[in-house]
PDB file of C-alpha atoms in Angstrom:
ATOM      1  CA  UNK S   1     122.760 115.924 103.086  1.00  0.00           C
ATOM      2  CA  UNK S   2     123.538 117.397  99.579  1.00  0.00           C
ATOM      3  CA  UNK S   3     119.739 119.514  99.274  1.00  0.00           C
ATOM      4  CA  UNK S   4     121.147 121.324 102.497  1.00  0.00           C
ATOM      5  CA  UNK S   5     124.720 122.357 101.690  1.00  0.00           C
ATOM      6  CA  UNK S   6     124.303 125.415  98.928  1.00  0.00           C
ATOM      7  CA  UNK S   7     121.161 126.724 101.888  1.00  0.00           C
ATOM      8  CA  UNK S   8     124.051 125.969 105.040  1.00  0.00           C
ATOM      9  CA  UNK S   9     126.558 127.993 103.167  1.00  0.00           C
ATOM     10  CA  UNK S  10     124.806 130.898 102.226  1.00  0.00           C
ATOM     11  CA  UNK S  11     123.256 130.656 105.827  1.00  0.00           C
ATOM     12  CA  UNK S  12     126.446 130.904 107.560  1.00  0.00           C
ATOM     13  CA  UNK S  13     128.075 134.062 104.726  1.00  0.00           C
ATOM     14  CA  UNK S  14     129.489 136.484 107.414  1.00  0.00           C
ATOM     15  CA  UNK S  15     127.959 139.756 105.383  1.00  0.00           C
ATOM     16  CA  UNK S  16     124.623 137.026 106.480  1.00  0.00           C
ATOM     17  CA  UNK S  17     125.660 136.965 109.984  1.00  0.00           C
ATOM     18  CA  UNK S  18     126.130 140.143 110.457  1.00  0.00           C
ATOM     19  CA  UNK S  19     122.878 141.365 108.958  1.00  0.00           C
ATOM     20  CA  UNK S  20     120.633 139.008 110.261  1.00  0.00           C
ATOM     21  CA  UNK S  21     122.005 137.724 113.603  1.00  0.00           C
ATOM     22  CA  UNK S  22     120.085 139.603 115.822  1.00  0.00           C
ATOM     23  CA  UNK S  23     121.062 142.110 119.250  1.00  0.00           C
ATOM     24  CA  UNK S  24     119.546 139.294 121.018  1.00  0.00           C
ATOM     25  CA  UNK S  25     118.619 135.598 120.280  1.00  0.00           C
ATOM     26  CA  UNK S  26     119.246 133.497 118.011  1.00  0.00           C
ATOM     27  CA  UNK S  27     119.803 133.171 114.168  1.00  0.00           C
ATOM     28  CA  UNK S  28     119.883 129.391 113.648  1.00  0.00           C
ATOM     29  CA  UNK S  29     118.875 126.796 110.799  1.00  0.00           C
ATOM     30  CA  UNK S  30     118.142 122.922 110.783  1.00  0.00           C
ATOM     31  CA  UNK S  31     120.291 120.352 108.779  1.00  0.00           C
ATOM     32  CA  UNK S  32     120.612 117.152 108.216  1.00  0.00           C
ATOM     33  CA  UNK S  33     124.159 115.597 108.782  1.00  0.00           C
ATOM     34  CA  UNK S  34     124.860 112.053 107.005  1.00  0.00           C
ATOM     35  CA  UNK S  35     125.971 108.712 109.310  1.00  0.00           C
ATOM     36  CA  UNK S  36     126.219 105.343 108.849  1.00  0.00           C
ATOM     37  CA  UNK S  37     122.449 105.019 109.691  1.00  0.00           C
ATOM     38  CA  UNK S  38     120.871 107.865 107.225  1.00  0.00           C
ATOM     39  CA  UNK S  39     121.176 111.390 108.565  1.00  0.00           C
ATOM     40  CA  UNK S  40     120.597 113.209 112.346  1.00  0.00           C
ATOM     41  CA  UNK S  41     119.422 116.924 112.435  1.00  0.00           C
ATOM     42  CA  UNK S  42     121.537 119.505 113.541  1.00  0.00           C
ATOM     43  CA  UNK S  43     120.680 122.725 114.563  1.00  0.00           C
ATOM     44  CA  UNK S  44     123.163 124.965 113.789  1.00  0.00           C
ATOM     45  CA  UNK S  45     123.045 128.726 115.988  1.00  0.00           C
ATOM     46  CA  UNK S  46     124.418 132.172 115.848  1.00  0.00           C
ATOM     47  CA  UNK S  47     124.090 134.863 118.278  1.00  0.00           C
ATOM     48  CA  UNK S  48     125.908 138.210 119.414  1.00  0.00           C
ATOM     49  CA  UNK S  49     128.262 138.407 122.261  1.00  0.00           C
ATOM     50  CA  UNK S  50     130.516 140.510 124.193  1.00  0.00           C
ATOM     51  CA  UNK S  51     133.714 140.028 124.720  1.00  0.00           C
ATOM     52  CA  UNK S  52     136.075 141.162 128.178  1.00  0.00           C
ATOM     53  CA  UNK S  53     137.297 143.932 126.087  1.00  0.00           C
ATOM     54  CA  UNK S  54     134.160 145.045 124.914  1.00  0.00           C
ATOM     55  CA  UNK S  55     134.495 143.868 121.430  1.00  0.00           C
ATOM     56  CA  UNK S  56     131.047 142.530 120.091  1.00  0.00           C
ATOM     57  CA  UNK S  57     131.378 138.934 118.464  1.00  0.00           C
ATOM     58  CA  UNK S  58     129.529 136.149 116.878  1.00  0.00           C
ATOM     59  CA  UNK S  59     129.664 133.041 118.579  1.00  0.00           C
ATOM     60  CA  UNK S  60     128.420 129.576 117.045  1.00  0.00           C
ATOM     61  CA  UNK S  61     127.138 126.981 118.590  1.00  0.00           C
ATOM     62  CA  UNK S  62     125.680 123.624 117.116  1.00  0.00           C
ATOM     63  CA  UNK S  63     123.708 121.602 118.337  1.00  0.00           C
ATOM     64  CA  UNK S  64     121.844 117.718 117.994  1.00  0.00           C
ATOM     65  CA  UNK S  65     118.066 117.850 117.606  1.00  0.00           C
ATOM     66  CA  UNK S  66     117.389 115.042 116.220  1.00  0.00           C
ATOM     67  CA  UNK S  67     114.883 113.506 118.700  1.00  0.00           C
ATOM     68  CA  UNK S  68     113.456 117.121 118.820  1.00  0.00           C
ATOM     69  CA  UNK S  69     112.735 116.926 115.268  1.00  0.00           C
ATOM     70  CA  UNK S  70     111.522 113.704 114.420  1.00  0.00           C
ATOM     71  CA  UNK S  71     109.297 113.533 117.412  1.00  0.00           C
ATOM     72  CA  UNK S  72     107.601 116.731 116.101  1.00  0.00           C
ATOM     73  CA  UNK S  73     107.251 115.157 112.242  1.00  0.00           C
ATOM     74  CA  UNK S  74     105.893 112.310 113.714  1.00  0.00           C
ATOM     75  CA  UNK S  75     103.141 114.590 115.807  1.00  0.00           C
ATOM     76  CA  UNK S  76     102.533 116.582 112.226  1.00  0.00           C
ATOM     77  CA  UNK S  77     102.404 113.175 110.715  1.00  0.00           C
ATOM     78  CA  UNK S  78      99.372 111.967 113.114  1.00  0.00           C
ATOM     79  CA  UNK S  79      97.876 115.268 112.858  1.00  0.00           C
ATOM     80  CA  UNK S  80      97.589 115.075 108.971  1.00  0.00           C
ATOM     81  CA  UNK S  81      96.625 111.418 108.930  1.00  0.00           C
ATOM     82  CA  UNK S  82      94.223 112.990 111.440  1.00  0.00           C
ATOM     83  CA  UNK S  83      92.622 115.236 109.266  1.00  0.00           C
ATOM     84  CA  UNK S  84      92.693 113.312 106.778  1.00  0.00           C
ATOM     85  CA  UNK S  85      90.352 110.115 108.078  1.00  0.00           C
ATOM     86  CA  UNK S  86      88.425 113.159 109.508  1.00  0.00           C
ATOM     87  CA  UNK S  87      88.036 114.845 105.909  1.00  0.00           C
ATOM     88  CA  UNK S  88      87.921 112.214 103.498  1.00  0.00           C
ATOM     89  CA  UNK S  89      86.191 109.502 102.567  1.00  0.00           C
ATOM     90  CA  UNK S  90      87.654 105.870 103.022  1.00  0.00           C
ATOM     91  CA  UNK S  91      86.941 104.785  99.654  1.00  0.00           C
ATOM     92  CA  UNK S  92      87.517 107.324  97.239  1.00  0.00           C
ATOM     93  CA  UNK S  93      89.434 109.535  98.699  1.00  0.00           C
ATOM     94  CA  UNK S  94      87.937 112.463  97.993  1.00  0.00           C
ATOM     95  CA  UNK S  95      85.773 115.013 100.552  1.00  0.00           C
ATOM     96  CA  UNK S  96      83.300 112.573 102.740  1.00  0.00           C
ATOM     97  CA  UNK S  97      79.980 114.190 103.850  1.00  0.00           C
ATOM     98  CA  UNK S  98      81.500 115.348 106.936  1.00  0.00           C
ATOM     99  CA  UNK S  99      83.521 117.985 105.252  1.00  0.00           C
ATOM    100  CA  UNK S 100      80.889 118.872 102.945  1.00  0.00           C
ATOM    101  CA  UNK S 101      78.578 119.480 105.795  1.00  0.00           C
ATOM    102  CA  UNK S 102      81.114 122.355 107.048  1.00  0.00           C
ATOM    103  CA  UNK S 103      81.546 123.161 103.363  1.00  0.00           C
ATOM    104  CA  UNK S 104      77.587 123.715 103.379  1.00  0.00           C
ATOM    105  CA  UNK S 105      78.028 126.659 106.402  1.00  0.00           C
ATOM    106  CA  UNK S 106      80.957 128.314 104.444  1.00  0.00           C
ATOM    107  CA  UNK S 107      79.094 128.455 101.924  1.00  0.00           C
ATOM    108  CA  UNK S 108      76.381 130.909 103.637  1.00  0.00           C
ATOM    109  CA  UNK S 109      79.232 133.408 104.140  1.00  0.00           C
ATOM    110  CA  UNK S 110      80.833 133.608 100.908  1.00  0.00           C
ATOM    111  CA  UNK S 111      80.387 135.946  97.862  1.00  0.00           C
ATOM    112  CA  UNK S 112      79.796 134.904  93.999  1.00  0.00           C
ATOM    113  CA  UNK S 113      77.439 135.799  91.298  1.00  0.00           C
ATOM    114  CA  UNK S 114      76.469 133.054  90.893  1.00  0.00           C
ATOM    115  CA  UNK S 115      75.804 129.253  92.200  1.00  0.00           C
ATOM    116  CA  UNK S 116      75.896 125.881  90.739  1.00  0.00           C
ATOM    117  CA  UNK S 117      75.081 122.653  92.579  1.00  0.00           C
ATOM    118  CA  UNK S 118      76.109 118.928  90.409  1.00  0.00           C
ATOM    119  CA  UNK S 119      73.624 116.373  92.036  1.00  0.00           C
ATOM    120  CA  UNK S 120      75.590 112.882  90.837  1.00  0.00           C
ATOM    121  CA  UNK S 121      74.358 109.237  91.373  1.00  0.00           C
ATOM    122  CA  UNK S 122      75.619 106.300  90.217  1.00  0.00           C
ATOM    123  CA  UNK S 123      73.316 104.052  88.356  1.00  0.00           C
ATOM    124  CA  UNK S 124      72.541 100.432  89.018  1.00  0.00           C
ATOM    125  CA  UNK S 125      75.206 100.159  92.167  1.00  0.00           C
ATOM    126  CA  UNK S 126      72.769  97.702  93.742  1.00  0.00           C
ATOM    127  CA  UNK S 127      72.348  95.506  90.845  1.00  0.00           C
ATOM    128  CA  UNK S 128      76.128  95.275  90.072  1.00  0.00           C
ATOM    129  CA  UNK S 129      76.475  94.441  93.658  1.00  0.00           C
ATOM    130  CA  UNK S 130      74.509  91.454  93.237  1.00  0.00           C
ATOM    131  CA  UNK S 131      75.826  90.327  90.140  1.00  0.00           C
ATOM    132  CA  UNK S 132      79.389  90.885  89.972  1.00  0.00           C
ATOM    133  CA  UNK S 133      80.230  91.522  93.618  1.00  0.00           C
ATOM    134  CA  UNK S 134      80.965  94.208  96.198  1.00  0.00           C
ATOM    135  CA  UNK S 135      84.706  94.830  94.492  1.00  0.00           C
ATOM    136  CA  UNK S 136      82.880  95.635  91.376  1.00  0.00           C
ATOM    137  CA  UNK S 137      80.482  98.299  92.974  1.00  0.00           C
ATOM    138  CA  UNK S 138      83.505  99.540  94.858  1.00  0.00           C
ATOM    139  CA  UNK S 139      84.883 100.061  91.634  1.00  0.00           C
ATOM    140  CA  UNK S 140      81.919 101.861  89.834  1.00  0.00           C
ATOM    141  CA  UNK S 141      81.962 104.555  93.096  1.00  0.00           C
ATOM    142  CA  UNK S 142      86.107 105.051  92.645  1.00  0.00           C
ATOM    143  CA  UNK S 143      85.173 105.773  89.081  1.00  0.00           C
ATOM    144  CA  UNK S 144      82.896 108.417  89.570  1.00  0.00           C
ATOM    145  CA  UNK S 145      84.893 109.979  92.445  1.00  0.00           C
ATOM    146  CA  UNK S 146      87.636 110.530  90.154  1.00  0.00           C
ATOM    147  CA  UNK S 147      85.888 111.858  87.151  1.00  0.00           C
ATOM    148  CA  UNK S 148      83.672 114.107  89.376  1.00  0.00           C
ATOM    149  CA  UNK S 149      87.444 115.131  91.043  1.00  0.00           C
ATOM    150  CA  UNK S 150      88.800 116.097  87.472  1.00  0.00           C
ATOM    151  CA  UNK S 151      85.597 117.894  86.411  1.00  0.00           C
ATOM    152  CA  UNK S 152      84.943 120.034  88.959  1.00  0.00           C
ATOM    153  CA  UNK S 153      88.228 119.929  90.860  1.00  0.00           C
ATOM    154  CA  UNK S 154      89.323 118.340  94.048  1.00  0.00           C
ATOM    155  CA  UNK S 155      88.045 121.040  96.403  1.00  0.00           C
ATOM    156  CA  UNK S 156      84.653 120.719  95.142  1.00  0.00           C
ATOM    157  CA  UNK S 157      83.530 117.161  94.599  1.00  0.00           C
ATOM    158  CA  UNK S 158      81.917 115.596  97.709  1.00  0.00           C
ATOM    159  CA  UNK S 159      80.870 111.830  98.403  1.00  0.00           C
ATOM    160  CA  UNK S 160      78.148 112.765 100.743  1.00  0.00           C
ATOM    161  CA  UNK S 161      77.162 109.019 101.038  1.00  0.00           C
ATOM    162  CA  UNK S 162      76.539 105.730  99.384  1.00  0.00           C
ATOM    163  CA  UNK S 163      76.515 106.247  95.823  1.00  0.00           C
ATOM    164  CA  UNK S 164      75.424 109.923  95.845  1.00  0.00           C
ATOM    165  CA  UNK S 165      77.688 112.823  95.358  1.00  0.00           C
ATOM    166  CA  UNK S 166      77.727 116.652  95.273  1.00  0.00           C
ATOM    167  CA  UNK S 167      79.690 118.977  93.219  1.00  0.00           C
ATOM    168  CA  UNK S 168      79.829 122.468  93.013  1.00  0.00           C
ATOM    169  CA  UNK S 169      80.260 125.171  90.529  1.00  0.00           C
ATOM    170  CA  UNK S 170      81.045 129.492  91.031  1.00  0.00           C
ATOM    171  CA  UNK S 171      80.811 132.082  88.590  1.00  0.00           C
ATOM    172  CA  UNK S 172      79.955 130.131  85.866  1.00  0.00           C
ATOM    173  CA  UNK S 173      77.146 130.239  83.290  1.00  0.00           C
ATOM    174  CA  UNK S 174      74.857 127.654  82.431  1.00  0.00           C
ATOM    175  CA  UNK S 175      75.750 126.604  78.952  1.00  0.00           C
ATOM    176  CA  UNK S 176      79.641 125.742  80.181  1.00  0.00           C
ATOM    177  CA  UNK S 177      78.293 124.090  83.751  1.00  0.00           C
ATOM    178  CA  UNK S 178      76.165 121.744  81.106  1.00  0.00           C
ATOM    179  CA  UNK S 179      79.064 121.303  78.965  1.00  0.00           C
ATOM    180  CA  UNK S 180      81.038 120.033  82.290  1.00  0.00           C
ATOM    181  CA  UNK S 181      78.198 117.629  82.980  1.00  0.00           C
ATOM    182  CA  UNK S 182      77.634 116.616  79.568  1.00  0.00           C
ATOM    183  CA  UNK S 183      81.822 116.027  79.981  1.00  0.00           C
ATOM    184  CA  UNK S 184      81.349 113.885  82.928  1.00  0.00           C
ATOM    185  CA  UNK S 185      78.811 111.650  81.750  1.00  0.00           C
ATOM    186  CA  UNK S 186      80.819 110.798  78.102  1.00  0.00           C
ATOM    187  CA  UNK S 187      83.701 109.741  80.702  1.00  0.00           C
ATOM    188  CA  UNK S 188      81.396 107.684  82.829  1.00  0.00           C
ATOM    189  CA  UNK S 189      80.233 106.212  79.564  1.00  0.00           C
ATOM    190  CA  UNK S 190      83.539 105.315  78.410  1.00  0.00           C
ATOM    191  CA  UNK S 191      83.980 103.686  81.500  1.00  0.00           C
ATOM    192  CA  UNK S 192      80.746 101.797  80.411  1.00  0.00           C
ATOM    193  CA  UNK S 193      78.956 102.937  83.735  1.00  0.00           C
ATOM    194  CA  UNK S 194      75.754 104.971  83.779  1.00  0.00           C
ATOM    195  CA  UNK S 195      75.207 108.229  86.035  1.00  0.00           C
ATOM    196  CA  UNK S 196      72.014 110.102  86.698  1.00  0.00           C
ATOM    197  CA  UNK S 197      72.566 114.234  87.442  1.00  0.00           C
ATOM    198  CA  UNK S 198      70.980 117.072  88.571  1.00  0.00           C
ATOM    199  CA  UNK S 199      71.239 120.226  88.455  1.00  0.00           C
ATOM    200  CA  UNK S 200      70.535 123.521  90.252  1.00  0.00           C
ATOM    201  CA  UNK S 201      71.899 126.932  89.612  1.00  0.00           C
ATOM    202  CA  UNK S 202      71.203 130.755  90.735  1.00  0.00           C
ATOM    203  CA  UNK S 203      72.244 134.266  89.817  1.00  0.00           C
ATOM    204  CA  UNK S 204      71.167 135.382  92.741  1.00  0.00           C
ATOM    205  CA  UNK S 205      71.499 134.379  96.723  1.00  0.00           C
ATOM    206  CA  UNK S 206      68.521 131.743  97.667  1.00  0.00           C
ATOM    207  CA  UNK S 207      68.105 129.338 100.195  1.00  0.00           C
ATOM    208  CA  UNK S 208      71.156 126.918  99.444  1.00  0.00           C
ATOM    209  CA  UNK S 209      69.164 123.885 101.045  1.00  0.00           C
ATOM    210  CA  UNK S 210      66.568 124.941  98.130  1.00  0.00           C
ATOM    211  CA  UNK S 211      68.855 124.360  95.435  1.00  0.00           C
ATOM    212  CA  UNK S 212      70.085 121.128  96.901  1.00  0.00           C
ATOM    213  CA  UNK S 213      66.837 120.029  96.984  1.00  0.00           C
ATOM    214  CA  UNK S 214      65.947 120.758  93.397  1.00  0.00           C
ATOM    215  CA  UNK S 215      69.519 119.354  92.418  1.00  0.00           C
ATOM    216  CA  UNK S 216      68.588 116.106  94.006  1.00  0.00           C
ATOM    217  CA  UNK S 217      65.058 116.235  93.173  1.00  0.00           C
ATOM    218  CA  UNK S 218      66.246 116.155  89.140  1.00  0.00           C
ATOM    219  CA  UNK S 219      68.763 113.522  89.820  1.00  0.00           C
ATOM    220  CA  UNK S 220      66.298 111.489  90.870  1.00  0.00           C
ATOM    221  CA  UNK S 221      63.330 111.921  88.434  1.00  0.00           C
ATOM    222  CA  UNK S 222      66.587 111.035  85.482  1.00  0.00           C
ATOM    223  CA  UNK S 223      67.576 108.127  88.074  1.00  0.00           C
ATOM    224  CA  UNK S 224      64.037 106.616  87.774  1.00  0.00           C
ATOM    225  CA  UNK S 225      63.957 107.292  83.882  1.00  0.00           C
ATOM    226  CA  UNK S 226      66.964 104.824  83.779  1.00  0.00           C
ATOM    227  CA  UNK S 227      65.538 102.326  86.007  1.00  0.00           C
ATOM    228  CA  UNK S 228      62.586 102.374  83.996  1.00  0.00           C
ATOM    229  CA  UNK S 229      64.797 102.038  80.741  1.00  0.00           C
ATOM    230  CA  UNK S 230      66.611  99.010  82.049  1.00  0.00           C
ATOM    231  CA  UNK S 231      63.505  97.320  82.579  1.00  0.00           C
ATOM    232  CA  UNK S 232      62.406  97.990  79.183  1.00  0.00           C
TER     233      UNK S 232
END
């Protein structure tokens, strides 16, 4: 295959060989070799050898590994999918509440300055539900997954359930964490959807089931604000 020929040349230079090729085992390297059907992999092996006359030589040998190979892919391929239903949520793809759970005991052993926690839920899901249909709620929570995902990164946006999420902020002082939620909620608006927020932050270590609870405690006296607003 073309990406493998420069790597397979310079593999196989004899001042290569003769530096690398080690006093025992192997010095060997995986390519894939075109046919009719696509490509096989070959493994392709150097080691040291002595000869009758005690002459010390390098002897190739090459081998087919192609069941090898694709058998392990396809057991790094289950593992990832794996991980992946483990880690992240169904519908947004982004971190479900399982990960954030272990992201929670991390958490208690790492070191900042200071601590941030983005309390997020989206407005009205129940009502657009019932009006315009589970596809259209669907919709709302794929919308906020991705703008909470591009504010605050992938790594630190959660969907911890329904249509509540969690996001996180480190080292970061207050007037830029409001700008990033003030940021968040002109894209939701664009997007014509409404979001309520909280917000907790420290400058010092505290009991980080404390500041979730004030973060979520806000989000919900805003949340009842625009209930109250609607029914206005």
């Amino acid at each position: 295959v073309e990406d493998d020929r420069k790597r397979l040349k310079e593999f196989a230079l004899y001042d290569n060989l003769i530096k690398n090729v080690p006093q025992e085992g192997m010095y060997s390297t995986i390519f894939r070799r075109i046919t009719p059907d696509g490509f096989v992999y070959i493994q392709l092996c150097f080691t040291r050898a002595v000869g009758p006359d005690g002459e010390e030589n390098i002897v190739c040998a090459v081998r087919d590994v192609d069941a090898l190979i694709r058998e392990e892919n396809e057991r790094k391929e289950k593992y990832k999918n794996a991980i992946k239903e483990r880690d992240l949520d169904g519908l947004t793809g982004i971190r479900n509440r399982f990960c954030y759970e272990n992201y929670l005991r991390a958490l208690e052993r790492m070191n900042f300055d200071s601590l941030s926690i983005i309390y997020i839920d989206a407005d009205f899901l129940h009502e657009l539900n019932n009006t315009e249909g589970h596809d259209a709620g669907d919709e709302l929570i794929r919308c906020v997954a991705k703008e909470a995902s591009n504010v605050w990164g992938i790594d630190n946006a959660f969907r911890i359930g329904g249509d509540e999420f969690v996001a996180f902020d480190y080292d970061m002082d207050r007037k830029k964490i409001m700008n990033r939620i003030d940021s968040f909620r002109r894209k939701m608006g664009e997007h014509k959807y409404s979001v309520s927020v909280g917000f907790s932050h420290t400058d010092t270590k505290v009991d980080l089931q404390e500041l979730i609870t004030n973060a979520e405690k806000m989000m919900y006296e805003e949340k009842k604000k625009h209930h109250e607003g609607m029914k206005r």
